[in-house]
Short mmCIF file of C-alpha atoms and ligand atoms in Angstrom, two decimals:
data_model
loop_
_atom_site.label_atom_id
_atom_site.label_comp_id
_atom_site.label_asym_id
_atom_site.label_seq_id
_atom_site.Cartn_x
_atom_site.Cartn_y
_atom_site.Cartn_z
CA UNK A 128 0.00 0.00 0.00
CA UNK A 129 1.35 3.22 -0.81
CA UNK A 130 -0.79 5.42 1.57
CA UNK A 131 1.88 7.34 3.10
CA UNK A 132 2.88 8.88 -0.36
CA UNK A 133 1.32 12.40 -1.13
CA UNK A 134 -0.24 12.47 -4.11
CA UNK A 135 -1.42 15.27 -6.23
CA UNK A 136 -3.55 16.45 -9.34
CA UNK A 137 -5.52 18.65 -10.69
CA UNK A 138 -8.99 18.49 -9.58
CA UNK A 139 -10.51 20.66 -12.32
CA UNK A 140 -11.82 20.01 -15.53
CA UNK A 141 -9.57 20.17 -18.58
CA UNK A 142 -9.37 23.23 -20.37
CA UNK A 143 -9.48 27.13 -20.10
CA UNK A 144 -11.73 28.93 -17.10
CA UNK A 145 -12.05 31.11 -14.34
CA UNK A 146 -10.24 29.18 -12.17
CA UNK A 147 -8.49 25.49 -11.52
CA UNK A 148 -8.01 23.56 -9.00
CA UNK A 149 -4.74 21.49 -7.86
CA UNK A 150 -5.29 19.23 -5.24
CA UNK A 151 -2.70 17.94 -3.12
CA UNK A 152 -2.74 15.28 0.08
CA UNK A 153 -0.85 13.40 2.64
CA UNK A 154 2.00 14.09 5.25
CA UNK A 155 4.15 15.92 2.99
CA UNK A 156 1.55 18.65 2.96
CA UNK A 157 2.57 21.09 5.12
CA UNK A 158 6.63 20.92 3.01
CA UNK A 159 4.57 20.98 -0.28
CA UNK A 160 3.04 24.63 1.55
CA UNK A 161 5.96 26.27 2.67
CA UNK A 162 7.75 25.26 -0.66
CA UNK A 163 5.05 26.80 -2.86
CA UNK A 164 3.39 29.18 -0.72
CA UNK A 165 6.21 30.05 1.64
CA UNK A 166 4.21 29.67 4.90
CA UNK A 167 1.48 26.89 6.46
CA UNK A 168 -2.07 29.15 5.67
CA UNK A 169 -4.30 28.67 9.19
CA UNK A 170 -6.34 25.65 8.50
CA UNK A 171 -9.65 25.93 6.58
CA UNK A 172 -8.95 29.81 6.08
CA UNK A 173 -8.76 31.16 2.16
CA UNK A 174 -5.56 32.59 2.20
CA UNK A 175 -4.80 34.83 -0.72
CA UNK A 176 -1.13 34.38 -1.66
CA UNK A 177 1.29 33.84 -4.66
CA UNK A 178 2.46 30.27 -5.90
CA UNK A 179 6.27 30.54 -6.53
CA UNK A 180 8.19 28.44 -8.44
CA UNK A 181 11.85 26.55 -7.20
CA UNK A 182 13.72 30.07 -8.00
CA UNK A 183 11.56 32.29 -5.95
CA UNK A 184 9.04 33.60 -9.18
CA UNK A 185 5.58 33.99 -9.06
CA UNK A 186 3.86 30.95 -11.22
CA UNK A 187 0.46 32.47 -10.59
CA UNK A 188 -2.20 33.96 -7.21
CA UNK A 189 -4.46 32.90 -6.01
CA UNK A 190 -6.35 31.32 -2.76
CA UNK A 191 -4.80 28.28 -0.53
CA UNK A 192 -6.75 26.35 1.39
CA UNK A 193 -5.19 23.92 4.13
CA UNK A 194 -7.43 21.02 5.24
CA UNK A 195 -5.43 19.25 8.36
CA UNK A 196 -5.73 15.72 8.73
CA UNK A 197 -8.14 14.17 9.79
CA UNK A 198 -10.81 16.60 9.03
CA UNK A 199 -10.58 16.86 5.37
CA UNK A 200 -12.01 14.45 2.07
CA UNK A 201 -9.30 12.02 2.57
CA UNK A 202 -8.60 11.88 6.07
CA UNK A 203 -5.45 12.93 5.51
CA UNK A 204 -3.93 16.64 5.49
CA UNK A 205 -4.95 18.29 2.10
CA UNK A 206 -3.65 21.44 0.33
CA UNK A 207 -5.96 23.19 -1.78
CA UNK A 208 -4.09 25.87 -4.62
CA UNK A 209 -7.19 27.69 -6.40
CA UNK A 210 -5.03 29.63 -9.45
CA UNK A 211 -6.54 30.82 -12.70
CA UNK A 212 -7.83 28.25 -14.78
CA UNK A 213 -5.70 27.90 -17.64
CA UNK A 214 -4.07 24.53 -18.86
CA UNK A 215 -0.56 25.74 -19.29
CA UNK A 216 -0.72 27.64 -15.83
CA UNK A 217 -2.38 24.85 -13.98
CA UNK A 218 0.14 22.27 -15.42
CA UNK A 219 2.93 24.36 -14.07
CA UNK A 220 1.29 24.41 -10.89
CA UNK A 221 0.72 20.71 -10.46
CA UNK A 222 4.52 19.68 -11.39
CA UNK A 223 5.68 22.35 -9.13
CA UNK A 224 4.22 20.50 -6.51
CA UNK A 225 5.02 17.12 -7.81
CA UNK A 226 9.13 18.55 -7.17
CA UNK A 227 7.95 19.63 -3.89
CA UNK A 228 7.70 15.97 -2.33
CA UNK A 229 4.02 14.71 -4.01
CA UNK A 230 3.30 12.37 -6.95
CA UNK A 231 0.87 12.36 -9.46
CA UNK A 232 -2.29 10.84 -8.77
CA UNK A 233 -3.99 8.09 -9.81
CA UNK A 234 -7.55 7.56 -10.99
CA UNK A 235 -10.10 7.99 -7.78
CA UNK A 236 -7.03 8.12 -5.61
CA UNK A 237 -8.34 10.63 -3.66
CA UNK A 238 -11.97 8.93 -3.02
CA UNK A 239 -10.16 5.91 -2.32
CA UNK A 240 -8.39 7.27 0.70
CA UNK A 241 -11.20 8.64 1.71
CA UNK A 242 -13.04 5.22 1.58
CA UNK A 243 -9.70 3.47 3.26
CA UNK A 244 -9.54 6.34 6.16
CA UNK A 245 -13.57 5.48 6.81
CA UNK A 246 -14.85 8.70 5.48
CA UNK A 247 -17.10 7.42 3.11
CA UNK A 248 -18.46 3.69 2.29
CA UNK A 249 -17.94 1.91 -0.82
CA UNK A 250 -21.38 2.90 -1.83
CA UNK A 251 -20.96 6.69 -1.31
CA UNK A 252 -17.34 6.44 -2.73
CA UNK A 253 -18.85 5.48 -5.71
CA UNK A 254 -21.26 8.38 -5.36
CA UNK A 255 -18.98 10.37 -5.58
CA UNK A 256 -18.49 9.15 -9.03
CA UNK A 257 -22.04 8.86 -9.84
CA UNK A 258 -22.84 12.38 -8.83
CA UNK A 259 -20.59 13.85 -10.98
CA UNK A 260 -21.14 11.71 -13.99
CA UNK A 261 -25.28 12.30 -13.65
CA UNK A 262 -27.20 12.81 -17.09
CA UNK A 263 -30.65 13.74 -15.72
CA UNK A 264 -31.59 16.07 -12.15
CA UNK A 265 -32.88 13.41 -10.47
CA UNK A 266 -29.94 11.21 -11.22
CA UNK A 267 -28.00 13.91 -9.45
CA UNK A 268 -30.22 14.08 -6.34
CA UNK A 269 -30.60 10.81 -5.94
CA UNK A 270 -26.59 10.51 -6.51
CA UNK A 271 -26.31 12.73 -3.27
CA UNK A 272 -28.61 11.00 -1.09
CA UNK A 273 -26.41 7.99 -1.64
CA UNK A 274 -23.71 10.76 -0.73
CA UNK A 275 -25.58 11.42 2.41
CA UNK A 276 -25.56 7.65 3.06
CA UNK A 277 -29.12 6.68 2.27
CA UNK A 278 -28.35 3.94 0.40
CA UNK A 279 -25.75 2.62 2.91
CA UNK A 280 -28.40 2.81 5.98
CA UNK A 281 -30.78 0.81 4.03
CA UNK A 282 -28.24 -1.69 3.33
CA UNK A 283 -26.93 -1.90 7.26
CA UNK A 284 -30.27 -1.69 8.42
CA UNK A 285 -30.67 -5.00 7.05
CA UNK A 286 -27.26 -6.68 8.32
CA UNK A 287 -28.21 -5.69 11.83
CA UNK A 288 -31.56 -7.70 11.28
CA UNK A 289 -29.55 -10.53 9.61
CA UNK A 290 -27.03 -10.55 12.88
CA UNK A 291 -29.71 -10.69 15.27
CA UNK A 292 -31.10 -13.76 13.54
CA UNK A 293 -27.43 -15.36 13.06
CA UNK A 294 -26.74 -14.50 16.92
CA UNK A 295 -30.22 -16.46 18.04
CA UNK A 296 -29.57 -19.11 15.33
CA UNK A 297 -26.12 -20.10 16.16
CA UNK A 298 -26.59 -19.78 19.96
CA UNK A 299 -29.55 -22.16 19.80
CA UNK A 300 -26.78 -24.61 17.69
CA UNK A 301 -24.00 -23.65 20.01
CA UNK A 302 -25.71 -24.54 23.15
CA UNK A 303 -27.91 -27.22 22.45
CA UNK A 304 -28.53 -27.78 26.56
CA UNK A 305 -30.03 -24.54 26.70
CA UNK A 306 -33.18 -26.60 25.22
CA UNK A 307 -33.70 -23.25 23.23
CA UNK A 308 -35.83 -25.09 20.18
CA UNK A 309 -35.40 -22.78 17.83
CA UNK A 310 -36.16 -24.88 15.02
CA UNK A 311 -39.85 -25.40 16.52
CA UNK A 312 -39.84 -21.45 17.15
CA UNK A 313 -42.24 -19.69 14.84
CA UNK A 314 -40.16 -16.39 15.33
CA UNK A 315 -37.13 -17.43 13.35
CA UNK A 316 -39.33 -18.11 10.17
CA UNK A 317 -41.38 -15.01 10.99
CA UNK A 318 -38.18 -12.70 11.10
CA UNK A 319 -36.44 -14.42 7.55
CA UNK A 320 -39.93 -13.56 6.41
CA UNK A 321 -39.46 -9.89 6.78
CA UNK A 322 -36.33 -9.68 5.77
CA UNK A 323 -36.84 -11.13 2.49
CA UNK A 324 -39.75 -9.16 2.28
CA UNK A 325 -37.37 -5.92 2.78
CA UNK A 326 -34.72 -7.58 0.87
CA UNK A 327 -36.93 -7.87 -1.94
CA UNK A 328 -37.86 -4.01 -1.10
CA UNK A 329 -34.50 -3.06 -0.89
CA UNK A 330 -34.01 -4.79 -4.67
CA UNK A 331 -36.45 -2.62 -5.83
CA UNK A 332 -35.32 1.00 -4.82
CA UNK A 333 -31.79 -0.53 -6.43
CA UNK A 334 -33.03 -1.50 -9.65
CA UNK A 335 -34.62 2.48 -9.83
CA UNK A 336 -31.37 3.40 -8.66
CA UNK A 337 -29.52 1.63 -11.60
CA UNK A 338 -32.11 3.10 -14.47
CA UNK A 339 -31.08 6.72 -13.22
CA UNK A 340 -27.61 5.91 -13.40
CA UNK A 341 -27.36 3.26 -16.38
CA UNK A 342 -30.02 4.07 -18.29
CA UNK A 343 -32.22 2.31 -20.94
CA UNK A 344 -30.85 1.33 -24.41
CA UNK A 345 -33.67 1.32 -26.53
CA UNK A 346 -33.34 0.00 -30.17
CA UNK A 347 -35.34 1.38 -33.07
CA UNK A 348 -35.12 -1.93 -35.63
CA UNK A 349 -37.52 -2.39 -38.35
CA UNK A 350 -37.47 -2.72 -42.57
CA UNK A 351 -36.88 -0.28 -44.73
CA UNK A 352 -38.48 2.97 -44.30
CA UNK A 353 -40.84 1.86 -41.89
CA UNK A 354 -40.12 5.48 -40.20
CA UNK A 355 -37.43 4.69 -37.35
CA UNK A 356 -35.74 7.22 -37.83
CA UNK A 357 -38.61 10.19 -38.12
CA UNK A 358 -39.05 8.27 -34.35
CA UNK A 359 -36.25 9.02 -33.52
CA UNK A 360 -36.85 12.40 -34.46
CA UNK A 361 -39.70 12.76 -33.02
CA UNK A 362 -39.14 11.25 -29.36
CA UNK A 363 -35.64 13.64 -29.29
CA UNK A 364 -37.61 16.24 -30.60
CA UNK A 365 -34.74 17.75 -33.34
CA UNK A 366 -33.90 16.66 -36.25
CA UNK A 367 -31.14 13.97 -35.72
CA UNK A 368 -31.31 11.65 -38.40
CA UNK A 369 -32.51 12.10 -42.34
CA UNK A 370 -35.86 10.98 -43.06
CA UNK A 371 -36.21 10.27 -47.11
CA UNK A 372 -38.61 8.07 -48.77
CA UNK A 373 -36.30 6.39 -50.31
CA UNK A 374 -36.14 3.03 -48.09
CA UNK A 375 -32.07 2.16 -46.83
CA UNK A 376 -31.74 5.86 -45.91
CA UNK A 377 -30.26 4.76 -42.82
CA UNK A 378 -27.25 2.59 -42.82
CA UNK A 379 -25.16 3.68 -39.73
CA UNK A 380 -26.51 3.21 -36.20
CA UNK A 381 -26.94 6.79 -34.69
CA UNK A 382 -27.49 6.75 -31.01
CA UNK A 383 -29.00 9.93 -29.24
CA UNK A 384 -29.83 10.39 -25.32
CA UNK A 385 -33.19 11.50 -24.04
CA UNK A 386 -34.61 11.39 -20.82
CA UNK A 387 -38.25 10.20 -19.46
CA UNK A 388 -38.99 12.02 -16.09
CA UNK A 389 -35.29 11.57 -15.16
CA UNK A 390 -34.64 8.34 -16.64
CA UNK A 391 -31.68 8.81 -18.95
CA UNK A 392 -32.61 6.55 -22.49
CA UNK A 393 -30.15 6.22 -25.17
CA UNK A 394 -32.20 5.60 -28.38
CA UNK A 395 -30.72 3.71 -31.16
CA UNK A 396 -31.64 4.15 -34.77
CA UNK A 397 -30.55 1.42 -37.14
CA UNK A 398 -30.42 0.77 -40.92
CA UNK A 399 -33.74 -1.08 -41.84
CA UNK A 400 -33.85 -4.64 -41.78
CA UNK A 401 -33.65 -6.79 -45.19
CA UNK A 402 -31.55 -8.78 -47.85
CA UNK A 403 -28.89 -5.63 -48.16
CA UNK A 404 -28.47 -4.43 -51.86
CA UNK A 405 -24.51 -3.65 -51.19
CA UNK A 406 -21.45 -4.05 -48.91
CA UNK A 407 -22.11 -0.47 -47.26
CA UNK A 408 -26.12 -1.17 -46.72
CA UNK A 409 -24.73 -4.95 -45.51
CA UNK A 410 -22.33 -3.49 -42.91
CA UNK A 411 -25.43 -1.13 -42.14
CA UNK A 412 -27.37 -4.41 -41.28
CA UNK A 413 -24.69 -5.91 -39.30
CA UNK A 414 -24.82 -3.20 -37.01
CA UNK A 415 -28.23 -3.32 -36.53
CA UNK A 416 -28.16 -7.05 -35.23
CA UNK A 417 -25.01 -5.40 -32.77
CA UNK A 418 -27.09 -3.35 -31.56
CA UNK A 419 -29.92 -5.14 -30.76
CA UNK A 420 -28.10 -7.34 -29.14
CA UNK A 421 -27.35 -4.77 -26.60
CA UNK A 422 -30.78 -3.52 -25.95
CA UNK A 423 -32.61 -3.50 -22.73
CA UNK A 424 -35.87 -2.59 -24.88
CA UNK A 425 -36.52 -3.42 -28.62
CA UNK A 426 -39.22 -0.98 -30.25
CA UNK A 427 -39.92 -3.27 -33.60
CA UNK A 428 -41.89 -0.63 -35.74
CA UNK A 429 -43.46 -1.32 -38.45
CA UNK A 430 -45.36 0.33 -41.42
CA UNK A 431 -49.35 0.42 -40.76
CA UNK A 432 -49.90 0.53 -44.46
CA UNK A 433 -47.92 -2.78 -45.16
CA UNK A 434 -50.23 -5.81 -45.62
CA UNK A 435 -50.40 -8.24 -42.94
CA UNK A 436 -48.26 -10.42 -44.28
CA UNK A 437 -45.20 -9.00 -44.03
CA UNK A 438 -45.66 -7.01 -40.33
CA UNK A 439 -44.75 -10.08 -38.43
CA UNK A 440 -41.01 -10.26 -39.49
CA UNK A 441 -39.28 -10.07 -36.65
CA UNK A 442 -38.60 -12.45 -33.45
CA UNK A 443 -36.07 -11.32 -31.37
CA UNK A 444 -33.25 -13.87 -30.09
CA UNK A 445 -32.60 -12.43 -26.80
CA UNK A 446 -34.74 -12.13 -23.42
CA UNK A 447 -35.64 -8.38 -23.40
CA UNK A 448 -38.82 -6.93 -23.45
CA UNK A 449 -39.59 -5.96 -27.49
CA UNK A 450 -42.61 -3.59 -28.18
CA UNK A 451 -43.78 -4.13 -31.83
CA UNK A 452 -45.12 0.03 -32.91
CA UNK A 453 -47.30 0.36 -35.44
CA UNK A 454 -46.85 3.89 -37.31
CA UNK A 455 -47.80 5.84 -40.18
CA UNK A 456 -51.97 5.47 -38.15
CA UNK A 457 -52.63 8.95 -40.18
CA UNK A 458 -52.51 6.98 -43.33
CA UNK A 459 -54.43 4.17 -42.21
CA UNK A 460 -56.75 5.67 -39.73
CA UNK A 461 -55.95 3.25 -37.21
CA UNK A 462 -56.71 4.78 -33.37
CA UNK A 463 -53.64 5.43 -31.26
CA UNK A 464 -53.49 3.21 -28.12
CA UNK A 465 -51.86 0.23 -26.68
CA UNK A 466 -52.76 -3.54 -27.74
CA UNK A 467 -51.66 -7.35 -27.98
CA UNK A 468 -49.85 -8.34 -30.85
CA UNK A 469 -49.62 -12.35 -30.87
CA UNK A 470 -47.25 -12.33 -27.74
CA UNK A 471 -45.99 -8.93 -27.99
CA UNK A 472 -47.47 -5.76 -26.83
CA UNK A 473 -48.04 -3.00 -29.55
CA UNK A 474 -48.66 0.51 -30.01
CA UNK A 475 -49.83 2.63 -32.76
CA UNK A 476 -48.13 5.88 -33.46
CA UNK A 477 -47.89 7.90 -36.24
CA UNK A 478 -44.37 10.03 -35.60
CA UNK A 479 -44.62 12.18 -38.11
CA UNK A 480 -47.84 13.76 -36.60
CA UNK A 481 -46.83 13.01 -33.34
CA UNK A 482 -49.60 10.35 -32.38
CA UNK A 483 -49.28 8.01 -29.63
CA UNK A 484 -45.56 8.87 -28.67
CA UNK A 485 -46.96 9.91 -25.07
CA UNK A 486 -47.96 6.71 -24.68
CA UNK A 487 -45.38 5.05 -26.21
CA UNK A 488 -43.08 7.26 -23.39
CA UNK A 489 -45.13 5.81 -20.55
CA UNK A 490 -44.93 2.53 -21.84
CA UNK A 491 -41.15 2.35 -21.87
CA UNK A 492 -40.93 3.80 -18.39
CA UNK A 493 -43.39 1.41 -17.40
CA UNK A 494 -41.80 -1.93 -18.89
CA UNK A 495 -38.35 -0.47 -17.47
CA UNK A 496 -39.83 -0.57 -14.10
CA UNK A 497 -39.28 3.20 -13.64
CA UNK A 498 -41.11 5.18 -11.19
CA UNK A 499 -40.87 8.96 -10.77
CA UNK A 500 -38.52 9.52 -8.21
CA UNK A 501 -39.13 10.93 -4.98
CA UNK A 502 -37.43 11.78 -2.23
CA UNK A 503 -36.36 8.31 -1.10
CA UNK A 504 -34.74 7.33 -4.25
CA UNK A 505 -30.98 6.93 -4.38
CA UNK A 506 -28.03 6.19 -6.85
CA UNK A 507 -27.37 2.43 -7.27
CA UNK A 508 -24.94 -0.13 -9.63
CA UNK A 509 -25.31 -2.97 -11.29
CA UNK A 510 -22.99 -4.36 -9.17
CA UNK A 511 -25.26 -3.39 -5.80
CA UNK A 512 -28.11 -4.96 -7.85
CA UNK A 513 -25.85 -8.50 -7.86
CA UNK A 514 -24.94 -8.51 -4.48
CA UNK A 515 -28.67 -7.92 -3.39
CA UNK A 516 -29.92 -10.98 -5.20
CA UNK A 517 -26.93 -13.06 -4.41
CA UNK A 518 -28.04 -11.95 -0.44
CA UNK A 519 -31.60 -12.55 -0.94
CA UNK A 520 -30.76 -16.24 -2.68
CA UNK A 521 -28.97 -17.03 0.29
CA UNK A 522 -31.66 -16.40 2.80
CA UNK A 523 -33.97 -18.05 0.59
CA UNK A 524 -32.12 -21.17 0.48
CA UNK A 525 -31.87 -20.71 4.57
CA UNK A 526 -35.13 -20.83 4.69
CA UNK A 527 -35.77 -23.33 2.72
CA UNK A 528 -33.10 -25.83 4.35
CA UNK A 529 -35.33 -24.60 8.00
CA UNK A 530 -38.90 -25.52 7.05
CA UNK A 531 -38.01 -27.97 4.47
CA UNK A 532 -34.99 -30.28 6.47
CA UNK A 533 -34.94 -29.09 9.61
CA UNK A 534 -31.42 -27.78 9.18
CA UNK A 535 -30.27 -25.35 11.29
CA UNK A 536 -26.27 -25.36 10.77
CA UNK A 537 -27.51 -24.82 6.91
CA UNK A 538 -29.32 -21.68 7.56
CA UNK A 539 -26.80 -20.12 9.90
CA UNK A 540 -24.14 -20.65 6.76
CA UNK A 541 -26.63 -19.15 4.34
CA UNK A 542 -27.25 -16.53 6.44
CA UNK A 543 -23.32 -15.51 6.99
CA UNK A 544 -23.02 -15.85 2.81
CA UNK A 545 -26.00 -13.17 2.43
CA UNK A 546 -24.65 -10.84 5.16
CA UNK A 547 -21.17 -11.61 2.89
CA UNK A 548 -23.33 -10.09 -0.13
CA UNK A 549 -24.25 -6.92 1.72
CA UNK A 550 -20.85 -6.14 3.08
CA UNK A 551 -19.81 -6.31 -0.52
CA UNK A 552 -22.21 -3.11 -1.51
CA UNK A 553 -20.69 -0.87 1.70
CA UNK A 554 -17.13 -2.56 1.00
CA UNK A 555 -16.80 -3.72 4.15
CA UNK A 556 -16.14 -6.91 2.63
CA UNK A 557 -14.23 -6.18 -0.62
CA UNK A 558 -11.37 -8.40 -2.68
CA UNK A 559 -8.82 -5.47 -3.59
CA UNK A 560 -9.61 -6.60 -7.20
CA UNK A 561 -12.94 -5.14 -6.86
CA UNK A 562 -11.96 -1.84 -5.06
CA UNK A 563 -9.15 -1.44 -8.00
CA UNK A 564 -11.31 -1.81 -10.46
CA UNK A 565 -13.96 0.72 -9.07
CA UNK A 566 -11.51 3.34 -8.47
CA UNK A 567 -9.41 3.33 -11.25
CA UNK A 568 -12.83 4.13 -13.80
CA UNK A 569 -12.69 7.29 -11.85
CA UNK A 570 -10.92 10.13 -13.28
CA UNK A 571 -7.53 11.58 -12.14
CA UNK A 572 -8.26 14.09 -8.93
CA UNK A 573 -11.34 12.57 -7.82
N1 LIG B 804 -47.58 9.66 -43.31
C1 LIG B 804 -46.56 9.31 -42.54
N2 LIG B 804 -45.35 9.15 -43.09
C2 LIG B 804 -44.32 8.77 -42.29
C3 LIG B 804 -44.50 8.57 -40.91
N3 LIG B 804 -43.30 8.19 -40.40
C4 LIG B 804 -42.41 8.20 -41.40
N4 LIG B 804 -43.05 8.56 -42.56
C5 LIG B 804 -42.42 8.68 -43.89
O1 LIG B 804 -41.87 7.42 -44.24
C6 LIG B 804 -40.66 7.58 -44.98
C7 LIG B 804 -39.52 6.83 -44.31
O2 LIG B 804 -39.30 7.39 -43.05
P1 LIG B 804 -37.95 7.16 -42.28
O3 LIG B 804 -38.13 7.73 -40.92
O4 LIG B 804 -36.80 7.62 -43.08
O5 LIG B 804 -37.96 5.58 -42.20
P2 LIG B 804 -36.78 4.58 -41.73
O6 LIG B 804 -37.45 3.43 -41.08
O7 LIG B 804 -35.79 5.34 -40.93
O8 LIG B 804 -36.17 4.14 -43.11
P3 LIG B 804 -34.70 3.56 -43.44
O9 LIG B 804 -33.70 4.44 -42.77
O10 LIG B 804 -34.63 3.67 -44.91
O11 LIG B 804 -34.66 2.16 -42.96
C8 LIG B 804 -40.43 9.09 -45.03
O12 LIG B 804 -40.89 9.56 -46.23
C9 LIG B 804 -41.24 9.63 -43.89
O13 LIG B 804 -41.67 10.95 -44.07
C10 LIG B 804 -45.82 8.74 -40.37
O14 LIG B 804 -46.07 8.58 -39.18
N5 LIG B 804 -46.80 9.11 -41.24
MG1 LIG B 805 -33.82 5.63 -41.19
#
């Protein structure tokens, strides 16, 4: 571990602006200081002062802020140098204080000693991350009541029910003499009741909290000039993609973001579907199949005015929810709405006039799962999602091995595994694989 090092960056965005940040922490603090700034500034004041270089010349003003250890981000001391916000400038700055004693950074270093030094939990660590890389509002409130440790509660509120359970299980196994017959008590079964009830709760709020942070791929796939792309259009509301009668007018897959009452959605328009007349138009198809491969939702649309025959083209090979839409209903005078087509549901839109795309909004948030936030929702993973079900399996099992075979060693185990699951969302219980791989897709002076 290399936690006594002092590392630095610059904790700023790239580029030009009013000011930068450079962001600098561990025990050589207080030399990096007196090296750049020539004194120690009074903790947590904004001291106004020059940044000099090794030969005594000014490199740029501006404000220093000293954090002491252990009240600051990362537990450790932290020096703060707020210059003007140039590249050049700020680059100067940051190797100054790399000769000074500090090395650069690496990717969520600075969240990571946080995380190590116990001021934040794996889940708000990654927060941190979250927060900043929001796409919707929401996504960014919910982000910060992870911050806040929402998330985190939820998650240890159910490890201290799981522990009283384990602590009564194993004591009635431990101490058989005490004639505690616990596997006769009705509480035991009454209590993994509720928690798999909450558990299953809990898995809920988590898979919101993935939407807002993930969000939903939807793919537009259909044949030829069966108007994906004026529904593309039409649901981003600008005009992304060329519409031409001419059917093949798509051949690249162009993806867009929207959002649905906070819930970021990256649509995907494709080149239509059919025997492709060249290599380009081929390579266009190819794509198409890529990319529905990798779709959480599959909007199949179709032409109204085709015959019957041909509207039922398409089966799709993988498990996701796929929403055959019917457009072009101001040509045929079909009603907008929602119905059943063989084992898929449908919708008829028209998308050049705008018909039915309200509902065709609320049905995507609705097969997604996706409720309007409130003020309960938080930030979540895929990863928290995972360690959830792997929990709630486990306590399942437990159960299972109680009523079923009378086997109370086997619940206790499963019972320790799911708690195991938990501790892997607050990082409590963590492989240093893991915690590497989460910090380093942060970015440098996070
Ligand atoms: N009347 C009517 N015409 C539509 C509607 N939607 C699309 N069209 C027309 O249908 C033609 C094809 O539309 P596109 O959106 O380019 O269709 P596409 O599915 O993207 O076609 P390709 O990219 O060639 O696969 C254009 O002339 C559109 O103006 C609709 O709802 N009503
Ligand atoms: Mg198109």
């Amino acid at each position: 571990m290399s936690e006594r090092d002092t590392i630095a960056a610059i904790a700023t965005p790239a580029g030009r602006g009013g000011i930068g940040v450079v962001k600098v922490s561990g025990p050589a603090v207080p030399g990096v200081a007196k090296q750049v700034v020539g004194v120690l500034p009074q903790p947590r004041y904004a001291t106004y002062t020059h940044f000099k270089d090794q030969d005594g010349q000014i490199l740029d003003s501006g404000i220093a802020i000293y954090f002491p250890s252990p009240h600051s981000f990362t537990g450790e001391d932290i020096l703060e140098l707020h210059g003007h916000g140039g590249p050049i400038v700020m680059n100067m700055l940051l190797n100054r204080c790399l000769t000074c004693g500090a090395r650069l950074a690496n990717p969520g270093e600075f969240t990571e000693r946080a995380f190590h030094n116990g001021k934040l939990d794996l889940a708000q660590a990654e927060a941190v991350a979250d927060l900043i890389d929001s796409s919707t509002e929401q996504a960014v409130r919910s982000a910060q009541r992870s911050l806040q440790g929402l998330f985190s509660q939820a998650v240890h509120g159910l490890v201290e029910e799981l522990i009283d359970l384990r602590t009564y299980v194993e004591a009635a196994i431990d101490f058989p003499e005490e004639e505690i017959d616990f596997l006769s008590d009705a509480r035991v079964v009454r209590d993994l009741d509720k928690i798999i009830e909450r558990t299953n709760d809990l898995m809920s709020s988590t898979k919101q909290g993935c939407l807002l942070r993930e969000g939903l791929h939807v793919v537009l796939a259909g044949r030829p000039n069966a108007g994906k792309s004026s529904l593309l259009n039409a649901l981003a509301r600008h005009d992304r993609a060329i519409v031409n009668a001419a059917p093949g007018t798509t051949r690249d897959t162009i993806e867009l973001q929207i959002q649905l009452d906070g819930m970021p959605v990256y649509l995907v328009d494709t080149a239509g579907l059919r025997d492709a007349s060249d290599a380009v138009e081929s390579e266009g198809v190819r794509r198409t199949h890529a990319a529905l491969e990798n779709a959480d939702h599959i909007l199949f649309i179709v032409d109204d005015c085709e015959s019957k025959a041909d509207k039922d083209v398409f089966v799709p090979t993988k498990q996701v929810p796929c929403t055959y839409v019917f457009n072009k209903i101001d040509l045929t005078g079909r009603n907008s709405g929602s119905f059943s087509f063989g084992q898929f549901d449908a919708l008829a839109i028209s998308a050049k006039y705008g018909h039915g795309l309200n509902e065709l909004r609320q049905h995507l948030k609705r097969t997604a799962g996706y409720r309007d936030t409130d003020g309960s929702t938080f930030i979540a993973r895929n990863r928290h999602l995972n360690a959830i079900r792997e929990a709630l399996q486990h306590i399942v099992v437990g159960r299972q091995q109680l009523v079923e075979a009378n086997a109370g060693e086997l619940l206790a185990e499963e019972l320790r595994l799911a708690q195991r699951h938990f501790a892997e969302i607050t990082g409590e219980f963590s492989s240093d694989q893991l915690l590497g791989r989460i910090f380093s897709s942060f970015c440098i002076g996070k």
